[in-house]
PDB file of C-alpha atoms in Angstrom:
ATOM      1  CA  UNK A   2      11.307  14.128   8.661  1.00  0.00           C
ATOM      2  CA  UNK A   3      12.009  16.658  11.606  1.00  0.00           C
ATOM      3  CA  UNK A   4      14.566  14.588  13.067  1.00  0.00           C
ATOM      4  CA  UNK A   5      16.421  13.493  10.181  1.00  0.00           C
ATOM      5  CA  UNK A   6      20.084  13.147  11.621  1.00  0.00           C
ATOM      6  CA  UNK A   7      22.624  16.089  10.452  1.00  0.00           C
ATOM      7  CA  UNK A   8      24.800  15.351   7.790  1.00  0.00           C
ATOM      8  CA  UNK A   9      22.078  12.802   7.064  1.00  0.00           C
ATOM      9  CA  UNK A  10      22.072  14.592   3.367  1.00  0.00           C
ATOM     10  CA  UNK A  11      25.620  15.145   3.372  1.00  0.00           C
ATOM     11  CA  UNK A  12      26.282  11.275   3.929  1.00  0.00           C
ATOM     12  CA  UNK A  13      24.210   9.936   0.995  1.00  0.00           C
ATOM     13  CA  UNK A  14      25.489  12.391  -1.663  1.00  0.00           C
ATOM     14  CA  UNK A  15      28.736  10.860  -0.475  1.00  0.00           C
ATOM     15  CA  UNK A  16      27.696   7.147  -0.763  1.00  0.00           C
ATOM     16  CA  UNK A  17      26.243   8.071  -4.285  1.00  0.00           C
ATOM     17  CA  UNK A  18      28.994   9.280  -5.465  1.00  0.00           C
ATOM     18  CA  UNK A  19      31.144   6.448  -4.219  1.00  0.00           C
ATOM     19  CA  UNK A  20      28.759   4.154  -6.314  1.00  0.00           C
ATOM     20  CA  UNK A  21      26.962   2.560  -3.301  1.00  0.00           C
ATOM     21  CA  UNK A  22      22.764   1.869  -3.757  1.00  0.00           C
ATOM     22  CA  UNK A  23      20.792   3.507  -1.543  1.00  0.00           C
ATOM     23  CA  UNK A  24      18.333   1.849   0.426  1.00  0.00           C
ATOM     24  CA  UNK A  25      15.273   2.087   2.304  1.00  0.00           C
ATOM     25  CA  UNK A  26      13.214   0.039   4.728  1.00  0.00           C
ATOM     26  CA  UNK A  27       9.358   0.450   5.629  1.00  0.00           C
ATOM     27  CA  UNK A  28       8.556   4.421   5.551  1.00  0.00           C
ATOM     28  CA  UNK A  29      12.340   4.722   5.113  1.00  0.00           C
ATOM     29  CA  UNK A  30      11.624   5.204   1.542  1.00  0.00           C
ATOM     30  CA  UNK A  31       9.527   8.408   2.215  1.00  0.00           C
ATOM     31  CA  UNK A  32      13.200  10.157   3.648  1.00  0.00           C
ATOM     32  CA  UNK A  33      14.696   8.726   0.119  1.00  0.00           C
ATOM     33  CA  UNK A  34      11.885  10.225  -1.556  1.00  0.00           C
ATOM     34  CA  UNK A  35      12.013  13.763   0.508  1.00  0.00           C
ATOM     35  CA  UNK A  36      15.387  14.133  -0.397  1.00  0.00           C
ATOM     36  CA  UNK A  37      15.093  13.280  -4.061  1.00  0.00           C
ATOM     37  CA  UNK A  38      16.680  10.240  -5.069  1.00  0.00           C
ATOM     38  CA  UNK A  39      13.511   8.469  -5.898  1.00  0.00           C
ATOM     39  CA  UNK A  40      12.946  10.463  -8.766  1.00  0.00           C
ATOM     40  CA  UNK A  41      12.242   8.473 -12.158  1.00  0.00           C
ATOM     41  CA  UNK A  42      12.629   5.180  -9.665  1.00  0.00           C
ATOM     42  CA  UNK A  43      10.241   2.237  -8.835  1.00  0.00           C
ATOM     43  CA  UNK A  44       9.536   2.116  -4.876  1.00  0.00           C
ATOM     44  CA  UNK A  45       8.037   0.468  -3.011  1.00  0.00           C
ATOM     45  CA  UNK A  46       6.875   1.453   0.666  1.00  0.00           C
ATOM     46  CA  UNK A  47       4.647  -0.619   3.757  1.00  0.00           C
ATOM     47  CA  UNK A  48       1.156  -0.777   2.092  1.00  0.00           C
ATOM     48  CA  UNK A  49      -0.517   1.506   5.089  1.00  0.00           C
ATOM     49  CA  UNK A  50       1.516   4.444   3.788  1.00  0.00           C
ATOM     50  CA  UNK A  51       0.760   4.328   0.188  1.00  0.00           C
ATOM     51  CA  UNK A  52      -1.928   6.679   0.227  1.00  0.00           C
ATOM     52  CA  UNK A  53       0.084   9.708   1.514  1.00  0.00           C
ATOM     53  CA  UNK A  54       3.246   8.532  -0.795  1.00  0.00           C
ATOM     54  CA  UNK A  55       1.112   9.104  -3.684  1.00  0.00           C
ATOM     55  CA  UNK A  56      -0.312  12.044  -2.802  1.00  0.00           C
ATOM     56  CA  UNK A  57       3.000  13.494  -1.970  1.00  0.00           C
ATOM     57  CA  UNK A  58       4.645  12.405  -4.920  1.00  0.00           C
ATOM     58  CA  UNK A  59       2.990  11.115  -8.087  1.00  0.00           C
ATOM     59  CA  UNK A  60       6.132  11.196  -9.946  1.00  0.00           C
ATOM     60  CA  UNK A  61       7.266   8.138  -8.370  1.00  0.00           C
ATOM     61  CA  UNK A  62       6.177   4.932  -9.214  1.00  0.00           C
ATOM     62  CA  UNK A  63       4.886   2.829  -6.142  1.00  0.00           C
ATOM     63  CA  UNK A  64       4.083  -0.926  -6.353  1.00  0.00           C
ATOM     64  CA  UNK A  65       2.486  -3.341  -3.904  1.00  0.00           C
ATOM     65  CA  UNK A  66       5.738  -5.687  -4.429  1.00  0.00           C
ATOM     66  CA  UNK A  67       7.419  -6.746  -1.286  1.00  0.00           C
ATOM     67  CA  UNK A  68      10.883  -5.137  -2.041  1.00  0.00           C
ATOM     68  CA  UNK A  69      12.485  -3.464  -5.320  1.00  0.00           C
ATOM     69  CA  UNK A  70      15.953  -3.496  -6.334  1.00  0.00           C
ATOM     70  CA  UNK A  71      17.545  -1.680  -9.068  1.00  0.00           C
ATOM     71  CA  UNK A  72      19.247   0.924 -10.822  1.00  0.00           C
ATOM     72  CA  UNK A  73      21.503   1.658  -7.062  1.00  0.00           C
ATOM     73  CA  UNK A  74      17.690   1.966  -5.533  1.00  0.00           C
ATOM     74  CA  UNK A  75      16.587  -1.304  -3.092  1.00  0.00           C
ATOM     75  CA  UNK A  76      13.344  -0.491  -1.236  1.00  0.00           C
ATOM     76  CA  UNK A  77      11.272  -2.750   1.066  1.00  0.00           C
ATOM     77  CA  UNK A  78       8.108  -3.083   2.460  1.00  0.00           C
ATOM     78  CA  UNK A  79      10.151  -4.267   6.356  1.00  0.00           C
ATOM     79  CA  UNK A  80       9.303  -7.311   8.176  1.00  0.00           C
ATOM     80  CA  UNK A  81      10.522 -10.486   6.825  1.00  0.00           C
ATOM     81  CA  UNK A  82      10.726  -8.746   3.565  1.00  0.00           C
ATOM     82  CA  UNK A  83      13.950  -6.950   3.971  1.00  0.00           C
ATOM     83  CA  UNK A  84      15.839 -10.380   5.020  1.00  0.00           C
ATOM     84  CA  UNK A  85      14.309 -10.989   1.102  1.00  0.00           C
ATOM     85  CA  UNK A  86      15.501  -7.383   0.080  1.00  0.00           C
ATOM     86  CA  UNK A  87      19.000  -7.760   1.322  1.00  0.00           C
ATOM     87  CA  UNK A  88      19.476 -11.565  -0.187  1.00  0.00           C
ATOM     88  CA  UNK A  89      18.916  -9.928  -3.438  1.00  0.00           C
ATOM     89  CA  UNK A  90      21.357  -7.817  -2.904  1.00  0.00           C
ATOM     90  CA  UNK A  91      23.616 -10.307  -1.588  1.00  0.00           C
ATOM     91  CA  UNK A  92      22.764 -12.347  -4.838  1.00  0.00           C
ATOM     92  CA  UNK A  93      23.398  -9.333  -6.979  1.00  0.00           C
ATOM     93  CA  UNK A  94      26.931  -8.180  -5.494  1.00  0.00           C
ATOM     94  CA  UNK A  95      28.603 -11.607  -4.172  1.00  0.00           C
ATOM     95  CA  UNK A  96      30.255 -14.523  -5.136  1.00  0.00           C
ATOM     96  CA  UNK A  97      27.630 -17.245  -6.781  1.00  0.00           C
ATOM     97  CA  UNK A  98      25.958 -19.527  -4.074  1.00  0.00           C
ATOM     98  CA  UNK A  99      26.605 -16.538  -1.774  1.00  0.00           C
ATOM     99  CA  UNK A 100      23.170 -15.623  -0.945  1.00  0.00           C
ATOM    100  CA  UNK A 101      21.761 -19.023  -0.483  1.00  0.00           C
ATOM    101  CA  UNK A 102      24.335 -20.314   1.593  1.00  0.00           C
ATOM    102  CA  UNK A 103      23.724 -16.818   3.956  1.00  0.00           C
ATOM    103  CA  UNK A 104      19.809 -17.368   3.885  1.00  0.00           C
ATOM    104  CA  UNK A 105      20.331 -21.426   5.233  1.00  0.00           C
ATOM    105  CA  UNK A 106      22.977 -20.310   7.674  1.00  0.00           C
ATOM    106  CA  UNK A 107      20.216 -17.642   9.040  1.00  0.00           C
ATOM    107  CA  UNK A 108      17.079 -19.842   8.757  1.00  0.00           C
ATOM    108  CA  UNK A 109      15.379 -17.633   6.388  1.00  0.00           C
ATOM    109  CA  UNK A 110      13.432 -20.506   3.675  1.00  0.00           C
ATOM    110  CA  UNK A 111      13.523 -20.164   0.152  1.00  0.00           C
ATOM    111  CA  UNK A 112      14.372 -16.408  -0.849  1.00  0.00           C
ATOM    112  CA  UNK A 113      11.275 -14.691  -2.306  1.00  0.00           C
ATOM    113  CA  UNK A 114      11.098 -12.863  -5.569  1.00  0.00           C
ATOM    114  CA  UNK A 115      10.279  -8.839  -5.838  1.00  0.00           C
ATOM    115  CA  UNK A 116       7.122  -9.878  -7.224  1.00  0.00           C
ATOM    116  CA  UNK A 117       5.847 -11.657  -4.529  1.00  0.00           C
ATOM    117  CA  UNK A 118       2.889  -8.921  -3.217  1.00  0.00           C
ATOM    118  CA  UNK A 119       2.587  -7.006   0.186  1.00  0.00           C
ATOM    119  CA  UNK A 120      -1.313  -8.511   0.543  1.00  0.00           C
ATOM    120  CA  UNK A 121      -2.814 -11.862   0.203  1.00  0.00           C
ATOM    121  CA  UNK A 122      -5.925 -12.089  -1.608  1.00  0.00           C
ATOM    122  CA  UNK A 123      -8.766 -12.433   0.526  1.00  0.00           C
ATOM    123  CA  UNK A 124     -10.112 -14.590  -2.191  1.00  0.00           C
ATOM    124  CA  UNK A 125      -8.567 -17.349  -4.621  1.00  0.00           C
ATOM    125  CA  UNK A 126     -11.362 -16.725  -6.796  1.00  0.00           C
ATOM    126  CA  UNK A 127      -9.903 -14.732 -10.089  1.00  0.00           C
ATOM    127  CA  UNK A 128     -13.336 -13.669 -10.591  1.00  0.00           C
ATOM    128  CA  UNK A 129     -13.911 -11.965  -7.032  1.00  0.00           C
ATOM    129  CA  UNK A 130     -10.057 -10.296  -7.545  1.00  0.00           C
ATOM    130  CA  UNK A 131     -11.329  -8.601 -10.641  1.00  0.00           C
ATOM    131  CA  UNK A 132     -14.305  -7.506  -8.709  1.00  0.00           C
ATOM    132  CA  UNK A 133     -12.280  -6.059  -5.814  1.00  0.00           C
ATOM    133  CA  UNK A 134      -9.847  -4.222  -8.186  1.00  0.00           C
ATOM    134  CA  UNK A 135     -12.969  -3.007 -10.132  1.00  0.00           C
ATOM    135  CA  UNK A 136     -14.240  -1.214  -6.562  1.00  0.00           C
ATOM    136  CA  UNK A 137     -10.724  -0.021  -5.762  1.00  0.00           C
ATOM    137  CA  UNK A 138     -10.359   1.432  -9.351  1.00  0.00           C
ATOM    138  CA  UNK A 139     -13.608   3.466  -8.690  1.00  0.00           C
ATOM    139  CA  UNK A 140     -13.656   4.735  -5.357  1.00  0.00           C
ATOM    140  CA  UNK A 141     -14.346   8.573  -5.563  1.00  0.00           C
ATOM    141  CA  UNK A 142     -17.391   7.282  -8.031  1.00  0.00           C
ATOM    142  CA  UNK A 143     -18.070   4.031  -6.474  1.00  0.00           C
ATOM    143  CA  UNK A 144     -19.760   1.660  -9.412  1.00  0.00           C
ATOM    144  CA  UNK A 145     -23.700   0.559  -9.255  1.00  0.00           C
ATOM    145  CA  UNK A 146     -23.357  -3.457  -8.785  1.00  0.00           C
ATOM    146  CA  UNK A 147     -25.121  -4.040 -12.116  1.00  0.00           C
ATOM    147  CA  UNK A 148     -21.643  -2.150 -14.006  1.00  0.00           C
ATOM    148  CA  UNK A 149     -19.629  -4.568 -11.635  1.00  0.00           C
ATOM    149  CA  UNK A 150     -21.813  -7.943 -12.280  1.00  0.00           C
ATOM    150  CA  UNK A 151     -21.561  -7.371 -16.370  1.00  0.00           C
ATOM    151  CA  UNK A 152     -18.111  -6.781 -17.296  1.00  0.00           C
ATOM    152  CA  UNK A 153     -17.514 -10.345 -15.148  1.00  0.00           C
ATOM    153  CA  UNK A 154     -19.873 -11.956 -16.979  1.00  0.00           C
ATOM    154  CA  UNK A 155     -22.413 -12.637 -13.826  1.00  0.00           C
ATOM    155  CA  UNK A 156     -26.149 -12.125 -12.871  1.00  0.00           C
ATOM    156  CA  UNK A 157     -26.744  -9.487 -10.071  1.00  0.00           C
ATOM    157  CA  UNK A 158     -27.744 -13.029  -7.988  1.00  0.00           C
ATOM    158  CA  UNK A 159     -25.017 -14.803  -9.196  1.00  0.00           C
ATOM    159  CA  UNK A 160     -22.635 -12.142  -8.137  1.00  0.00           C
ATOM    160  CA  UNK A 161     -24.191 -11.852  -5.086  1.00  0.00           C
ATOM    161  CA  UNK A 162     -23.529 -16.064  -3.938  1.00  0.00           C
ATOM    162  CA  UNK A 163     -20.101 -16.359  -5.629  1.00  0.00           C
ATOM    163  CA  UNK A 164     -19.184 -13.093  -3.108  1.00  0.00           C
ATOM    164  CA  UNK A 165     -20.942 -14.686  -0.091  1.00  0.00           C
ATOM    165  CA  UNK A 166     -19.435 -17.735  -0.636  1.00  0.00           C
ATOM    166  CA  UNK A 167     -15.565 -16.649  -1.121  1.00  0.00           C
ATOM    167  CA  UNK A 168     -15.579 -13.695   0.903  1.00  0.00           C
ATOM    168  CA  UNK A 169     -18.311 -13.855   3.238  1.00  0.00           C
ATOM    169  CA  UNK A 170     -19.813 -10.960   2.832  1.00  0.00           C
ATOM    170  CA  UNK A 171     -22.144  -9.192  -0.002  1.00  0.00           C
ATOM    171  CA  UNK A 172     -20.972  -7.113  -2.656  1.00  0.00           C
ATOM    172  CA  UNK A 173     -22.068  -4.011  -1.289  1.00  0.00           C
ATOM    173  CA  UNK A 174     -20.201  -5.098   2.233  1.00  0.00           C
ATOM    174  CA  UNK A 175     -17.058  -5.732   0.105  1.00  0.00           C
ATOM    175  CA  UNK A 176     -17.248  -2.267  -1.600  1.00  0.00           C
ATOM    176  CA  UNK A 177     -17.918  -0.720   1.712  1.00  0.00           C
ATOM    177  CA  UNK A 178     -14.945  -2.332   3.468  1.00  0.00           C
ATOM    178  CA  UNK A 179     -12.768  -1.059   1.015  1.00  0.00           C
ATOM    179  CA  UNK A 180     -13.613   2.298   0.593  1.00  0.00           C
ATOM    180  CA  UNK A 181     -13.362   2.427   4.503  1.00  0.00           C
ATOM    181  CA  UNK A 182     -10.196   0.871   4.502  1.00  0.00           C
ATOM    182  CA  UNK A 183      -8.595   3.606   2.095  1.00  0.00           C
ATOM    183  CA  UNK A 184      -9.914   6.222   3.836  1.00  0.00           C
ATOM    184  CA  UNK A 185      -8.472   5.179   6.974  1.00  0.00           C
ATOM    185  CA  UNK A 186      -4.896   4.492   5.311  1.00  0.00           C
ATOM    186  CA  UNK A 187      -5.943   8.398   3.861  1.00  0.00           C
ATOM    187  CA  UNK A 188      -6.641   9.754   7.767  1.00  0.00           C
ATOM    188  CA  UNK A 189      -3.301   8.018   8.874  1.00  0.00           C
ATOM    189  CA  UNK A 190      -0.960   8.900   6.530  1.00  0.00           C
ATOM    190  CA  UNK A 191      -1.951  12.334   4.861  1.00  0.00           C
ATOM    191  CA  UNK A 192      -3.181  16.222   5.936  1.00  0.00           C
ATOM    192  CA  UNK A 193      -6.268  15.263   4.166  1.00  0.00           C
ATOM    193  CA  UNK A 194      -8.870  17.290   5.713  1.00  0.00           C
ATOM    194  CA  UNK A 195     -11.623  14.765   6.970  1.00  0.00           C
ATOM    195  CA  UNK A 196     -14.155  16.119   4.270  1.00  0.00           C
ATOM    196  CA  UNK A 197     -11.783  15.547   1.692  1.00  0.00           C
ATOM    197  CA  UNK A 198     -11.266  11.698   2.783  1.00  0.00           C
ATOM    198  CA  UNK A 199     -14.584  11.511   2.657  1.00  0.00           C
ATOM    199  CA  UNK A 200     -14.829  12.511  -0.845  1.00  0.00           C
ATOM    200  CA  UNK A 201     -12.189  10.680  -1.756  1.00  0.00           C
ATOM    201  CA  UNK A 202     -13.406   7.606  -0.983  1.00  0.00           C
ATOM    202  CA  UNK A 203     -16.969   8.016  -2.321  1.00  0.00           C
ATOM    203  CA  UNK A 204     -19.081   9.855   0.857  1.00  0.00           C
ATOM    204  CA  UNK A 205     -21.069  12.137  -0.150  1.00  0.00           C
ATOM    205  CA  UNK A 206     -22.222  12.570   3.570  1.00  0.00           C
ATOM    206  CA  UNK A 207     -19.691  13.315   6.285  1.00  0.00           C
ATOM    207  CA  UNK A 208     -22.336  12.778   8.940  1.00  0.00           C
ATOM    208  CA  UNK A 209     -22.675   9.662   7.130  1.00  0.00           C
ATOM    209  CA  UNK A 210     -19.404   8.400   6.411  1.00  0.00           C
ATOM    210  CA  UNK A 211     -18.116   9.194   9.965  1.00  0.00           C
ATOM    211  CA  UNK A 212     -20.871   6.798  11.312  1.00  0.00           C
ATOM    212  CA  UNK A 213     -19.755   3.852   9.078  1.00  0.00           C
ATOM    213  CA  UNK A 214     -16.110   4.952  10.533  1.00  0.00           C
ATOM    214  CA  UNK A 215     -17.018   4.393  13.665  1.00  0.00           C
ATOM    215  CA  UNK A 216     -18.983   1.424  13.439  1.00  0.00           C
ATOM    216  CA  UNK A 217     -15.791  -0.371  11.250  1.00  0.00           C
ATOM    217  CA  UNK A 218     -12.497   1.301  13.923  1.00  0.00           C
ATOM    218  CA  UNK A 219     -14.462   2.545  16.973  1.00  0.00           C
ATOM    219  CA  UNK A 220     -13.226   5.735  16.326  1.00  0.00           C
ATOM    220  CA  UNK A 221     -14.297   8.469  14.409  1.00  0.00           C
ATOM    221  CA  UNK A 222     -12.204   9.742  11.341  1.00  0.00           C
ATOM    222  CA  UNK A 223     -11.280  12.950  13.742  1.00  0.00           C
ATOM    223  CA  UNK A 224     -10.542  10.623  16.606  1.00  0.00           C
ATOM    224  CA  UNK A 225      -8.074   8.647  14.754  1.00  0.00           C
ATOM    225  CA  UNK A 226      -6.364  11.927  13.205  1.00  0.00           C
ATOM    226  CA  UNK A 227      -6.204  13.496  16.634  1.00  0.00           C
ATOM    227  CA  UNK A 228      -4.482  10.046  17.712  1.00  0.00           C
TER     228      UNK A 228
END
């Protein structure tokens, strides 16, 4: 954000005005969003910068779809998702057969929907996706497995294989994973002091939690935020 261009601000009001959409690609939604016209919009941004996005600005609605186009707004996640991105846009403002004619003439494949998610599921097991959005519902507090098992209908054993077997890993692995994985996305992206991550993601320890850090990145937390 230090090195925005001049005129950068200047430019857009201009555009707006002339009725143009505004986008932005990868973290190019967070200069969108610094300079306001994300307000009362849908976004969506490259999942490892989520974490800061929200912190920054809760006002905004942030999804884990691949791009979002709307209301003079089209935001996407970069990579092969903006060829997606701009074929909607293509589809949107052109002539009919427009946009599929331009994604066979650049070897792009079938045009995916907004929909389509950031992340594949580790897991084609529905049950084992409820799980994991259980533990990333609850990661300040994490859940006791027996409040996970229940609600899904499963035995603390049976739990136990059906995780093993789809993810490869116990339940308590899988929770830990997670939380470790948010806290990094929390050291990259935000001013979070270290302690605060910690908390954040359910470590009551820092000693603690910067071992299990380590073990997972080969870095400590104050390693990675130095880097």
């Amino acid at each position: 954000m230090r090195h925005l261009p001049q005129g950068l601000r200047a430019y857009l009001a201009r555009a707006m005005r002339a009725g143009a959409t505004l986008g932005g690609i990868d973290t190019g939604t967070v200069v969108l969003a610094q300079l306001g016209y994300l307000d009362g919009h849908e976004a969506v941004l490259h999942h490892e910068a989520e974490a800061g996005f929200r912190e920054r600005w809760p006002g905004i609605a942030v999804s884990d779809r691949i791009y979002c186009f709307g209301r003079r707004r089209l935001t996407a996640v970069g990579g092969t998702a903006t060829g997606d991105a701009m074929l909607a846009w293509v589809s949107a403002t052109g002539p009919d057969g427009l946009a599929a004619a331009t994604s066979e003439d650049v070897a792009h494949g079938s045009i995916r929907p907004p929909e389509a998610r950031q992340r594949l599921q580790p897991s084609a097991d529905p049950v084992l996706g409820q799980m994991q959005q259980m533990m990333l519902d609850n990661l300040q507090d994490p859940l006791a497995l027996p409040d996970i098992a229940k609600p899904l209908g499963l035995s603390l054993k049976a739990l136990r294989l059906r995780c093993k077997r789809g993810l490869g890993m116990t339940p308590q692995e899988a929770y830990l994973q997670i939380r470790l994985q948010r806290a990094r996305e929390l050291i990259m992206s935000t001013a979070m002091p270290v302690t605060e991550v910690a908390l954040a993601t359910g470590f009551g320890s820092l000693p603690g939690f910067s071992r299990l850090f380590k073990a997972r990145y080969q870095r400590s937390p104050r390693d990675l935020r130095r880097r």
